[in-house]
Coordinates of C-alpha atoms in Angstrom, one line a residue:
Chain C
X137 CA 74.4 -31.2 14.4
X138 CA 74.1 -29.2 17.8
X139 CA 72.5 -26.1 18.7
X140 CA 75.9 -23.8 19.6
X141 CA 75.3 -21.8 23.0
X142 CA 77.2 -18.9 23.9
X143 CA 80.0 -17.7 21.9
X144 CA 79.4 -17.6 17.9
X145 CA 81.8 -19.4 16.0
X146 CA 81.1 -16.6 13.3
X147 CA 80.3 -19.2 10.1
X148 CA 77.0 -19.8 9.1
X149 CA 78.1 -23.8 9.0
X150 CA 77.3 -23.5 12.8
X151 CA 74.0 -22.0 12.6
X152 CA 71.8 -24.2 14.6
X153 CA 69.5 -26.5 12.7
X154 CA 65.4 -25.7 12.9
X155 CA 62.2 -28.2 13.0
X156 CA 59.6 -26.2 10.8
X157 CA 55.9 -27.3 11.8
X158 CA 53.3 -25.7 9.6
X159 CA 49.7 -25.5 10.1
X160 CA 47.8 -24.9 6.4
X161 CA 44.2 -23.5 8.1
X162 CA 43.0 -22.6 10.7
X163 CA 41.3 -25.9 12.5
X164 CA 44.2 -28.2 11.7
X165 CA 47.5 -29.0 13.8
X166 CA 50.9 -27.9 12.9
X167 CA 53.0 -30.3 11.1
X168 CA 56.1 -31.4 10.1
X169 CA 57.6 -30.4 7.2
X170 CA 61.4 -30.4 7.0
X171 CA 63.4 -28.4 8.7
X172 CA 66.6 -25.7 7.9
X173 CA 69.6 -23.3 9.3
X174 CA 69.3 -19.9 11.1
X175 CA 71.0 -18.3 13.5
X176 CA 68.6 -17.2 15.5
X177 CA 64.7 -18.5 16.3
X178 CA 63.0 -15.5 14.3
X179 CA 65.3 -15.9 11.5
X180 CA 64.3 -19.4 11.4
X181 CA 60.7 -18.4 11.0
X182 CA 61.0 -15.7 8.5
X183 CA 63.4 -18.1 6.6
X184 CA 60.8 -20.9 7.1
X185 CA 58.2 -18.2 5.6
X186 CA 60.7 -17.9 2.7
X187 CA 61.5 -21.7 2.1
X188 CA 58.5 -23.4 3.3
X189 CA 55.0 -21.3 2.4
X190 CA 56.1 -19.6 -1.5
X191 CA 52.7 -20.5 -2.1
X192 CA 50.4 -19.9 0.5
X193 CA 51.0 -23.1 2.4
X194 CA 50.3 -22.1 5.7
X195 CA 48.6 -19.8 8.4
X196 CA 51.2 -20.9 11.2
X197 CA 54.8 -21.5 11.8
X198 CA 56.1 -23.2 14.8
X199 CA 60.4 -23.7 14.7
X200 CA 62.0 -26.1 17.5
X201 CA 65.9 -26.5 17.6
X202 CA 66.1 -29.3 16.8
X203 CA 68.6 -30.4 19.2
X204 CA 65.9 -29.8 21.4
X205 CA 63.9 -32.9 20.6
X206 CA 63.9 -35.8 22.2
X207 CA 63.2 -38.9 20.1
X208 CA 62.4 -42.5 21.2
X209 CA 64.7 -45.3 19.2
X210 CA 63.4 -47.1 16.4
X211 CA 65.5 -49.7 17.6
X212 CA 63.3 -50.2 20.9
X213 CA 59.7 -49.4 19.1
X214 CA 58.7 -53.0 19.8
X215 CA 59.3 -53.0 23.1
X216 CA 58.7 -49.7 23.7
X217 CA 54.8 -49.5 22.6
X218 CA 54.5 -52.9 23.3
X219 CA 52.8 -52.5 26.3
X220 CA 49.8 -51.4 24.6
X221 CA 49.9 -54.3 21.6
X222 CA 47.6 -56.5 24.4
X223 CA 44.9 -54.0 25.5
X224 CA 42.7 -54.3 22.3
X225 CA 39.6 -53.7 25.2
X226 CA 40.7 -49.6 24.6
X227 CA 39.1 -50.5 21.2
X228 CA 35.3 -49.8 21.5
X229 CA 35.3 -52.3 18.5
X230 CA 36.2 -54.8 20.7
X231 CA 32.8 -54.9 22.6
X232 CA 30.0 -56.9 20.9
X233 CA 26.6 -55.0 20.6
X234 CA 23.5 -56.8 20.7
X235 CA 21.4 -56.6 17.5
X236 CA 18.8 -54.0 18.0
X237 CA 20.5 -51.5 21.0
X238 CA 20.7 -48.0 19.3
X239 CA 22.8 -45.4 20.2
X240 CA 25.5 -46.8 21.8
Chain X
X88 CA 48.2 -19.3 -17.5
X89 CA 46.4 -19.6 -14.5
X90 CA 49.2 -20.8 -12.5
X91 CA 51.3 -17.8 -13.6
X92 CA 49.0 -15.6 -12.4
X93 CA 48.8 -17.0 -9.4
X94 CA 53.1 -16.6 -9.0
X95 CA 52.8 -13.3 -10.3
X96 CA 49.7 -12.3 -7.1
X97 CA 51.8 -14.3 -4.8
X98 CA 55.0 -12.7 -6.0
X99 CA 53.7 -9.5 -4.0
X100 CA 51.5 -10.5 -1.8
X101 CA 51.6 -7.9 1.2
X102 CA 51.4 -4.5 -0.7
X103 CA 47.8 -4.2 -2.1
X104 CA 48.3 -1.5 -4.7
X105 CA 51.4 -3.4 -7.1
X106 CA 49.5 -6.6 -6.6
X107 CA 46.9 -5.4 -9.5
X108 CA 49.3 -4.0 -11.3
X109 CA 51.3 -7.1 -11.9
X110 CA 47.7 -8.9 -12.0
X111 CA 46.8 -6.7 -14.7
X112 CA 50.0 -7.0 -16.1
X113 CA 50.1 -10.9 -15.9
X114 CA 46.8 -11.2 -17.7
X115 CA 47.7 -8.6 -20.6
X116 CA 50.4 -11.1 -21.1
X117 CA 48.4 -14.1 -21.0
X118 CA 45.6 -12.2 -23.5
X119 CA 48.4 -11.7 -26.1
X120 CA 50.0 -15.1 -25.7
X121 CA 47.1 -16.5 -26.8
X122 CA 46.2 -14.2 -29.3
X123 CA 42.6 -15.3 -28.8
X124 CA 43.0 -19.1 -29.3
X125 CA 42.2 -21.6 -27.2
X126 CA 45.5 -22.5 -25.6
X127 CA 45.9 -25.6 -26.1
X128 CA 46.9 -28.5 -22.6
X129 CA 50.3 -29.2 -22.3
X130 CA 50.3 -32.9 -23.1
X131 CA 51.8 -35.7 -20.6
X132 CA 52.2 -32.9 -17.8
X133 CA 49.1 -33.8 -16.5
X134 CA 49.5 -37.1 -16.4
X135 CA 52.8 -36.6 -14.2
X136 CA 51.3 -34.4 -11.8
X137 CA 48.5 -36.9 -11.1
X138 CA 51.7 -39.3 -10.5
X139 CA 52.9 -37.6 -7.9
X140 CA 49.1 -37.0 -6.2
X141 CA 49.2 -41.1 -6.4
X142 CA 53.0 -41.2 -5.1
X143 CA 51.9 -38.9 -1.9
X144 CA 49.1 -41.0 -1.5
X145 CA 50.5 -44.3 -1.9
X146 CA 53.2 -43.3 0.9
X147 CA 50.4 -42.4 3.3
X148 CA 48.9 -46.1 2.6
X149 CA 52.1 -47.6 3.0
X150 CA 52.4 -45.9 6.6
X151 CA 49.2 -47.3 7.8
X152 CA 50.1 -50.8 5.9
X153 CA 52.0 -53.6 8.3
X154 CA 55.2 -54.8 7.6
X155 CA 55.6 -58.4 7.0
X156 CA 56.9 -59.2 10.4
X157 CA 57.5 -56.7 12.9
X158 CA 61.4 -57.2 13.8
X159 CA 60.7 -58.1 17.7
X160 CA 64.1 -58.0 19.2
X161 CA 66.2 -56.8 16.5
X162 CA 69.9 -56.6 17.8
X163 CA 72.5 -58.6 15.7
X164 CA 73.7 -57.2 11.9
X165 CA 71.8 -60.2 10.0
X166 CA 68.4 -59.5 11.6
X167 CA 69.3 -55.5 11.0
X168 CA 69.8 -55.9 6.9
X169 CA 67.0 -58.7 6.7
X170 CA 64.9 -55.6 8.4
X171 CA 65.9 -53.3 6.7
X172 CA 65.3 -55.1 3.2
X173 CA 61.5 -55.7 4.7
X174 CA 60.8 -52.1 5.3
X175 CA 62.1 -51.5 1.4
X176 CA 60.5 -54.8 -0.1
X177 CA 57.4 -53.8 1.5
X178 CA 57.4 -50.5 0.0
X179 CA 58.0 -48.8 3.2
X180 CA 60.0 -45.6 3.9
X181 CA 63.6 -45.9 5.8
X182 CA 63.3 -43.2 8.1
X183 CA 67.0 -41.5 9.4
X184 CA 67.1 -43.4 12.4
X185 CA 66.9 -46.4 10.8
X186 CA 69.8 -48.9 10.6
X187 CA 70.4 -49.2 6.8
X188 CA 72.9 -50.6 5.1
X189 CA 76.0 -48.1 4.6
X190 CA 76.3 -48.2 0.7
X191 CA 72.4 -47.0 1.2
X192 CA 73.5 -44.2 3.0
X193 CA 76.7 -43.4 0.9
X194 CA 74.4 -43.9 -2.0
X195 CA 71.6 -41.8 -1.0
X196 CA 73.8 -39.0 0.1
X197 CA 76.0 -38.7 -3.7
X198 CA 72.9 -38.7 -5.3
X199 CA 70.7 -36.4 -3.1
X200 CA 73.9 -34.0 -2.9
X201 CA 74.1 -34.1 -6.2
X202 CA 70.4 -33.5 -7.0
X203 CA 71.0 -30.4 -4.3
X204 CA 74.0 -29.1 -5.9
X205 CA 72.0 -29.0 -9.8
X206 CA 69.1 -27.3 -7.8
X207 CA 71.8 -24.4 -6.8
X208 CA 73.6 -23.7 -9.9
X209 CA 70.9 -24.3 -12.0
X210 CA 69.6 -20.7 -10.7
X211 CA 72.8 -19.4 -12.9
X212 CA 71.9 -20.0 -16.3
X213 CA 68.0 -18.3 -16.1
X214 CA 69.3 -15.8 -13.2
X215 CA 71.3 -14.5 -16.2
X216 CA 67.9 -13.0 -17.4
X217 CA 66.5 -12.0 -15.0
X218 CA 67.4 -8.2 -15.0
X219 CA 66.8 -8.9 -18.9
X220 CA 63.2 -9.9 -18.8
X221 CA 61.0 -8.3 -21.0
X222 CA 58.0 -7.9 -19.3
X223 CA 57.3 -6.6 -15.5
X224 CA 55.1 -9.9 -15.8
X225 CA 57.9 -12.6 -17.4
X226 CA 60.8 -10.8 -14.8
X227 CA 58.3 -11.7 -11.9
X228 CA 57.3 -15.3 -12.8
X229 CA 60.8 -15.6 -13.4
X230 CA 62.0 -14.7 -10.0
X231 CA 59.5 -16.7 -8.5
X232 CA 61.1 -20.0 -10.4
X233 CA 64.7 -19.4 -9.4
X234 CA 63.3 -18.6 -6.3
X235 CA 62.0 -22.3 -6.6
X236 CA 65.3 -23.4 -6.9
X237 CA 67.3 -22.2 -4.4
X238 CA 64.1 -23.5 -2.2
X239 CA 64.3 -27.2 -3.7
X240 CA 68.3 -27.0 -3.5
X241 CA 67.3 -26.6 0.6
X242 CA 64.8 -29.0 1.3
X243 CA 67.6 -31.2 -0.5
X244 CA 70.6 -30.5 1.6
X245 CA 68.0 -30.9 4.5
X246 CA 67.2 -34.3 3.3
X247 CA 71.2 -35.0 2.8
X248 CA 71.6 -33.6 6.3
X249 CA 69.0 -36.3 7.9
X250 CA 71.7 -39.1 6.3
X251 CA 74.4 -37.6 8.9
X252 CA 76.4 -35.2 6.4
X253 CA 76.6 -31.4 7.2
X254 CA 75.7 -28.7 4.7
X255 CA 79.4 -27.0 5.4
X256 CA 80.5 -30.6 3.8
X257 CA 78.5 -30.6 1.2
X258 CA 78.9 -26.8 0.1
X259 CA 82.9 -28.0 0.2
X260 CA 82.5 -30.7 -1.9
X261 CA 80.4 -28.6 -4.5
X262 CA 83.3 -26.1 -4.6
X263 CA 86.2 -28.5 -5.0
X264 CA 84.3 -30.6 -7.4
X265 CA 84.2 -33.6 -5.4
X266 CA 80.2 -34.1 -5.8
X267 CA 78.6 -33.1 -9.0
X268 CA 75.8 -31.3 -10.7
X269 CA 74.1 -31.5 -13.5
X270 CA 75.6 -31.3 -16.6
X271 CA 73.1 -29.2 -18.1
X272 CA 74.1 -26.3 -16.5
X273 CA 77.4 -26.0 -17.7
X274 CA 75.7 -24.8 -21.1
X275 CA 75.1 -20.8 -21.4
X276 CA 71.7 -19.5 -21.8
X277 CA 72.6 -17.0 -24.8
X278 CA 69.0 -15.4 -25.4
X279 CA 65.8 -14.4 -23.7
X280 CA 64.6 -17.6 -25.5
X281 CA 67.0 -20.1 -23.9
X282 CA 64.8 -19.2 -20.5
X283 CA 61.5 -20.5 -22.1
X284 CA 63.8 -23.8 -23.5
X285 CA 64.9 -24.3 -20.2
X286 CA 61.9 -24.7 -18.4
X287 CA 60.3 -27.1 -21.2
X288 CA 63.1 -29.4 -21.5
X289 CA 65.4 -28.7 -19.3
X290 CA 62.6 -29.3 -16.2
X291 CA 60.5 -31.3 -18.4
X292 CA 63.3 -33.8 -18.3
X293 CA 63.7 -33.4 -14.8
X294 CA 60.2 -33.7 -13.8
X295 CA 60.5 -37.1 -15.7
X296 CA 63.4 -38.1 -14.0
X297 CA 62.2 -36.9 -10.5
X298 CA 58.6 -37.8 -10.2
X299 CA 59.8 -41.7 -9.7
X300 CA 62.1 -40.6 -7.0
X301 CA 58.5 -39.4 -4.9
X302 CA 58.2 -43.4 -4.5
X303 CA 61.9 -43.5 -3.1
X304 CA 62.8 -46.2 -0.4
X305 CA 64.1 -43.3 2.0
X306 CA 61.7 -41.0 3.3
X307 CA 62.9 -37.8 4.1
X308 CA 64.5 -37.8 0.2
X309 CA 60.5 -38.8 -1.2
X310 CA 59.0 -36.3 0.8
X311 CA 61.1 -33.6 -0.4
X312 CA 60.3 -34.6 -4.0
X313 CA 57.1 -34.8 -3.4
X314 CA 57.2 -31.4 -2.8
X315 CA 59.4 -30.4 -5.6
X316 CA 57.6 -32.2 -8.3
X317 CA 54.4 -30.3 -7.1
X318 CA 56.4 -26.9 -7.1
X319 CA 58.6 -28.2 -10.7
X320 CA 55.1 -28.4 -13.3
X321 CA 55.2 -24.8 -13.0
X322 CA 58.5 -24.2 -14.4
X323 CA 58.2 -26.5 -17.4
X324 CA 54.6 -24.6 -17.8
X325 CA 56.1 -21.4 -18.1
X326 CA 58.5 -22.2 -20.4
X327 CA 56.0 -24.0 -22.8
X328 CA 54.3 -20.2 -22.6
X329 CA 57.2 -18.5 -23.4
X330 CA 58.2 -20.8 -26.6
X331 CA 54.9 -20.8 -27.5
X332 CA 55.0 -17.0 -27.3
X333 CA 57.7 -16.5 -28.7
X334 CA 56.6 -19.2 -31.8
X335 CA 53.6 -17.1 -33.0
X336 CA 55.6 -14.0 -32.5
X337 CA 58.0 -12.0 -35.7
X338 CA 60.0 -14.0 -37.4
X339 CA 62.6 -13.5 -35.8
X340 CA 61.1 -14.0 -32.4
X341 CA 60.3 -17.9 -33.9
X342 CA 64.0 -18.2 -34.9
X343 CA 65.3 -17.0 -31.9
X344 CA 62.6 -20.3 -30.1
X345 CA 63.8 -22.6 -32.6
X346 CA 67.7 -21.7 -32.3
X347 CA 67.2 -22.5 -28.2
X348 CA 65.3 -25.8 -28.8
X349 CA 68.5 -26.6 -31.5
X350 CA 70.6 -26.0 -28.8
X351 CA 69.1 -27.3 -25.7
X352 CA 67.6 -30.6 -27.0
X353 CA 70.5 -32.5 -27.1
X354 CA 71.7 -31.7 -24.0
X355 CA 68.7 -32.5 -22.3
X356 CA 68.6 -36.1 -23.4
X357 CA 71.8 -36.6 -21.8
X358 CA 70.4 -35.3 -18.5
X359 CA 69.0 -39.1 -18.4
X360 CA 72.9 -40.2 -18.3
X361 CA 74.8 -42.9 -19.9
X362 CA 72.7 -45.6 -21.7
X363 CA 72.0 -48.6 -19.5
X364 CA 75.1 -50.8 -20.0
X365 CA 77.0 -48.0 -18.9
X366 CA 75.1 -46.6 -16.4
X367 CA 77.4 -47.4 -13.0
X368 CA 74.9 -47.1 -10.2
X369 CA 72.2 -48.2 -10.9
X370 CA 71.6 -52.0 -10.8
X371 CA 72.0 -51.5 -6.7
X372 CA 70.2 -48.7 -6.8
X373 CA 66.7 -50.0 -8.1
X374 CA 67.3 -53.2 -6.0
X375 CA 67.1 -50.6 -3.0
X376 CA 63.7 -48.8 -5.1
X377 CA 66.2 -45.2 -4.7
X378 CA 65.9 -45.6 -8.5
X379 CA 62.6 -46.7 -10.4
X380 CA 63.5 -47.0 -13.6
X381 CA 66.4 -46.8 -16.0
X382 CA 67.9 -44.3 -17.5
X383 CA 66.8 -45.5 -20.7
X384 CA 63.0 -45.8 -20.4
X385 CA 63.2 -42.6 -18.7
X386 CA 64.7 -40.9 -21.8
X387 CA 62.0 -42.9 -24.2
X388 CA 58.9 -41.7 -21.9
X389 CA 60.7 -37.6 -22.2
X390 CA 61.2 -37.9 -25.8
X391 CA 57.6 -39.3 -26.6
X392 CA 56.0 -37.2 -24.3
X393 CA 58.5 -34.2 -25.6
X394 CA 57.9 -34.8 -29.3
X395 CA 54.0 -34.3 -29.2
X396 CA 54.4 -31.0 -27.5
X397 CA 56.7 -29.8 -29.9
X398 CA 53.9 -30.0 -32.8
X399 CA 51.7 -28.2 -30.6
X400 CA 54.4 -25.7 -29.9
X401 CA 55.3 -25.5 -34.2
X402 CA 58.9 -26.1 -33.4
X403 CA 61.1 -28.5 -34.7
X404 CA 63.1 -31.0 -32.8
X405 CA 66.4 -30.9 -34.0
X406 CA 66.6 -34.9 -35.0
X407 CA 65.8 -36.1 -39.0
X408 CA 65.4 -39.6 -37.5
X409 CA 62.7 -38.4 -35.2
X410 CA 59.5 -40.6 -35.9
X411 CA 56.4 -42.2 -34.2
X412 CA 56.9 -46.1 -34.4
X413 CA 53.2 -47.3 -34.4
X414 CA 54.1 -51.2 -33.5
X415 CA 55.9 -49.9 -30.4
X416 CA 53.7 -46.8 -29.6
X417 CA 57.5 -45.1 -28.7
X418 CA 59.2 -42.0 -30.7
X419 CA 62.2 -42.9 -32.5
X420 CA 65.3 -40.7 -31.9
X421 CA 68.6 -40.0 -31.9
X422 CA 70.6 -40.8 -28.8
X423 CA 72.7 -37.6 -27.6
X424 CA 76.3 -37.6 -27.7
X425 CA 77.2 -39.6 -24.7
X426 CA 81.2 -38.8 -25.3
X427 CA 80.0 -35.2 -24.9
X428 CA 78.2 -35.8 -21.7
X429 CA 81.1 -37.4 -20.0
X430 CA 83.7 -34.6 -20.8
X431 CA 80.9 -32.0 -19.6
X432 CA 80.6 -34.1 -16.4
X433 CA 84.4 -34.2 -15.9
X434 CA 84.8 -30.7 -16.0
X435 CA 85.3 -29.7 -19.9
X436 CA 81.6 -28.1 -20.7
X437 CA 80.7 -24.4 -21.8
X438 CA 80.5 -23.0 -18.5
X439 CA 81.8 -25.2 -15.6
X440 CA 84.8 -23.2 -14.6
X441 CA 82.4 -20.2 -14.4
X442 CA 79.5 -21.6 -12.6
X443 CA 81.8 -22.9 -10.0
X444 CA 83.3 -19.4 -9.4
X445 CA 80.1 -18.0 -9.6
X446 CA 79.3 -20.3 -6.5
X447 CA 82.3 -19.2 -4.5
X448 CA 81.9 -15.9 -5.1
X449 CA 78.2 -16.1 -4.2
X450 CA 79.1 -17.6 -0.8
X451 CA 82.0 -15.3 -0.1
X452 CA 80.1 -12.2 -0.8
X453 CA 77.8 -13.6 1.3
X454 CA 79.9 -14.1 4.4
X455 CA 78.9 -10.9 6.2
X456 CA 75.3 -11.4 5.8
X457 CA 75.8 -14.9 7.6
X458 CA 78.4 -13.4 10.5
X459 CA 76.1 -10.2 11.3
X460 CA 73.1 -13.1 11.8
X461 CA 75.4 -15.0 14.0
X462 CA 76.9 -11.7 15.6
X463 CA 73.5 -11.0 16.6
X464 CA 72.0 -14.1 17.9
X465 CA 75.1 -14.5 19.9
X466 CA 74.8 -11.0 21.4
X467 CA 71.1 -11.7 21.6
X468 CA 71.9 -14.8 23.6
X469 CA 74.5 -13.3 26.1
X470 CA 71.7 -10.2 26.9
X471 CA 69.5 -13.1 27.7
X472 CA 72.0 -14.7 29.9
X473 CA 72.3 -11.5 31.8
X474 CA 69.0 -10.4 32.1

């Protein structure tokens, strides 16, 4: 599905399709939680108000085309975050501490 | 009642004043249902909900669990399906942009189409009462659950959507009859009563049947459920208040409860679908964990979870045979009239021709509403252009 520029086709098959992100309070991150049709960006928020937070689910509503994402492959995932599969040193539990140092 | 109160306050959230009116309203109602007894737990519901708390849970464990191997290199189609069968025989989730098999994803898209499709006609048969209710309260808590319906039918065609189908494709296949819905909503709701019937059995036996599919092998299909299931306890709660209601109400209030639970029963055990020898899909499908358990065990855990809250509601279940079986711990019953679900399926129920018009006519009324939001963004975006 592609997000349509310009010209309308007029049919609500071609309203662009919407990422809806939620945060539920205040102190937590928006996240994903499925996503829906609108023809606009602030229809897609009052319709993810309608579909997405009947009961209070949220304080927050972020919608992203979502032709606008860009997604890495699941087909290169090894590879891709491989580069980080050696470097267990960024783990702090990789270091030993000596029995009796405090506050490290 | 509590969670009907909480529909009705939400149902109105945003204007102050009517808010305690229908809060005042919903608990008057709730006072008289109980006519001062203790109102006694819906059995098994609990029990259910908890499942899908330990479904939710279990798929945030499985995230953080490692796979057996870890499919370095994947490129040729063995090493693909012998992936892909890890992921699923690890109790992982297939995510959309994962290769899976293409029966998998013809599978997965029939039966979450289908499960979208029931979601959208099965607002018909209670929308039928709704400018009927007979309480500010019950019209409220009523709108709130169709409401609920036309919700779940979206985050369905949104999980159908992630398998590569669009929702103009699966709105035409609806129309022409190509996918299917439930054959439960090909049956009229003829009385205020058939409302209260519907949401104990009629979402009581989907609540059964769905609450397995939170554990489904594809994620964006056992997230949605997840969410549904949550949203679904609700409707089969209200409708256990209305019979319940209704049973300790005039006489003929009681007949009216026991004429929709004649008719409904029935019905609702063949929402299960055909017995297991005859049941098409399914071997594949709980090789691929879409499906968790047969049609048949699912039926046996409805009725014996059904047939207690009857007693507790004082109405009868419309089988002689009916019995507990203490060696087995299971309810006898009667199997529903499988020759009967099969023509309903195929087109020859109550209601289908209507429900299907209904649809149609629902969409093309609603044609303007969707060109005038597309008018406007498009104007909106050529300003934008210009500016």
């Amino acid at each position: 599905m592609t997000v349509e520029n310009g010209q309308s086709t007029v049919d609500s098959q071609d309203w662009p399709l919407w990422e809806v992100f939620v945060r539920p309070r205040r102190g937590l991150a928006h996240s994903h939680v499925g996503s829906l049709h609108a023809s606009d960006a602030e229809l897609a928020v009052r319709n993810a108000r309608d579909l997405y937070t009947r009961r209070q689910e949220g304080v927050s509503i972020w919608v992203v085309p979502a032709a606008a994402i860009t997604a890495s492959s699941p087909d290169e995932k090894d590879a891709f975050f491989e580069p980080a599969g050696d470097k267990v040193y960024r783990h702090p539990t990789f270091y030993p501490v000596p029995e009796g140092v405090e506050h490290l | 009642m509590a969670a009907a109160h909480r529909v009705a306050a939400i149902a109105v959230s945003g204007s102050p004043g009517r808010r305690d009116v229908l809060q005042n309203l919903a608990a008057v109602t709730g006072c008289c249902n109980t006519g001062g007894m203790e109102r006694q737990e819906v059995p098994g519901a609990s029990g259910l909900l908890s499942e899908v708390a330990a479904a939710e849970a279990e798929l945030r464990a499985a995230a953080d669990r490692d796979r057996g191997g870890d499919g370095a290199g994947v490129a040729a189609g063995d090493e693909l399906a012998a992936y892909f069968d890890e992921v699923v025989g690890a109790d992982q989730k297939i995510e959309p942009r994962d290769w899976m098999p293409e029966a998998y994803r013809k599978g997965l898209v029939r039966q979450i189409a289908q499960h979208a499709h029931s979601e959208i006609i099965g607002m018909q048969p209670e929308g039928n009462w709704l400018s009927r209710a007979p309480s500010l309260a019950r019209k409220a808590i009523l709108l709130a659950k169709v409401q609920d319906e036309a919700g779940h039918g979206l985050y369905l065609y949104a999980a159908a959507e992630t398998l590569g189908v669009s929702r103009a494709e699966l709105f035409d296949k609806l129309l022409s009859g190509r996918q299917k819905y439930s054959s439960i909503f090909n049956y009229p709701t003829l009385t205020w009563a058939d409302v209260g019937a519907i949401g104990w059995l009629v979402d009581g036996a989907a609540i059964v049947n769905q609450v397995p599919l939170c554990r489904c092998s594809y994620g964006p299909y056992a997230r949605a459920m997840i969410r549904i299931c949550k949203e679904e306890s609700f409707h089969q709660r209200q409708g256990f208040d209305l019979l319940y209601t209704l049973a300790r109400g005039t006489d003929e209030q009681r007949a009216m409860a026991q004429d929709a639970v004649d008719r409904w029963w029935y019905p609702s055990l063949a929402m299960f679908g055909p017995p297991d020898a005859e049941s098409t899909h399914s071997t594949q499908s709980m090789a691929w964990k879409i499906k968790r358990f047969s049609n048949d065990e699912l039926r046996q855990k409805f009725v014996d979870m059904t047939a207690q809250q009857a007693e507790v509601l004082g109405l009868n279940l419309p089988d002689e045979a009916l019995g507990y079986d203490q060696p087995s711990g299971h309810w006898r019953y009667t199997q529903p009239d499988f020759g009967e679900l099969m023509r309903v399926i195929s087109g020859d129920g109550p209601c289908n021709r209507q429900r299907i018009e209904h649809r149609r006519r629902a969409h093309d009324d609603g044609a303007w509403v969707r060109d005038s939001a597309a008018a406007y963004a498009a104007k909106q975006r050529t300003r934008k252009a210009a500016a």
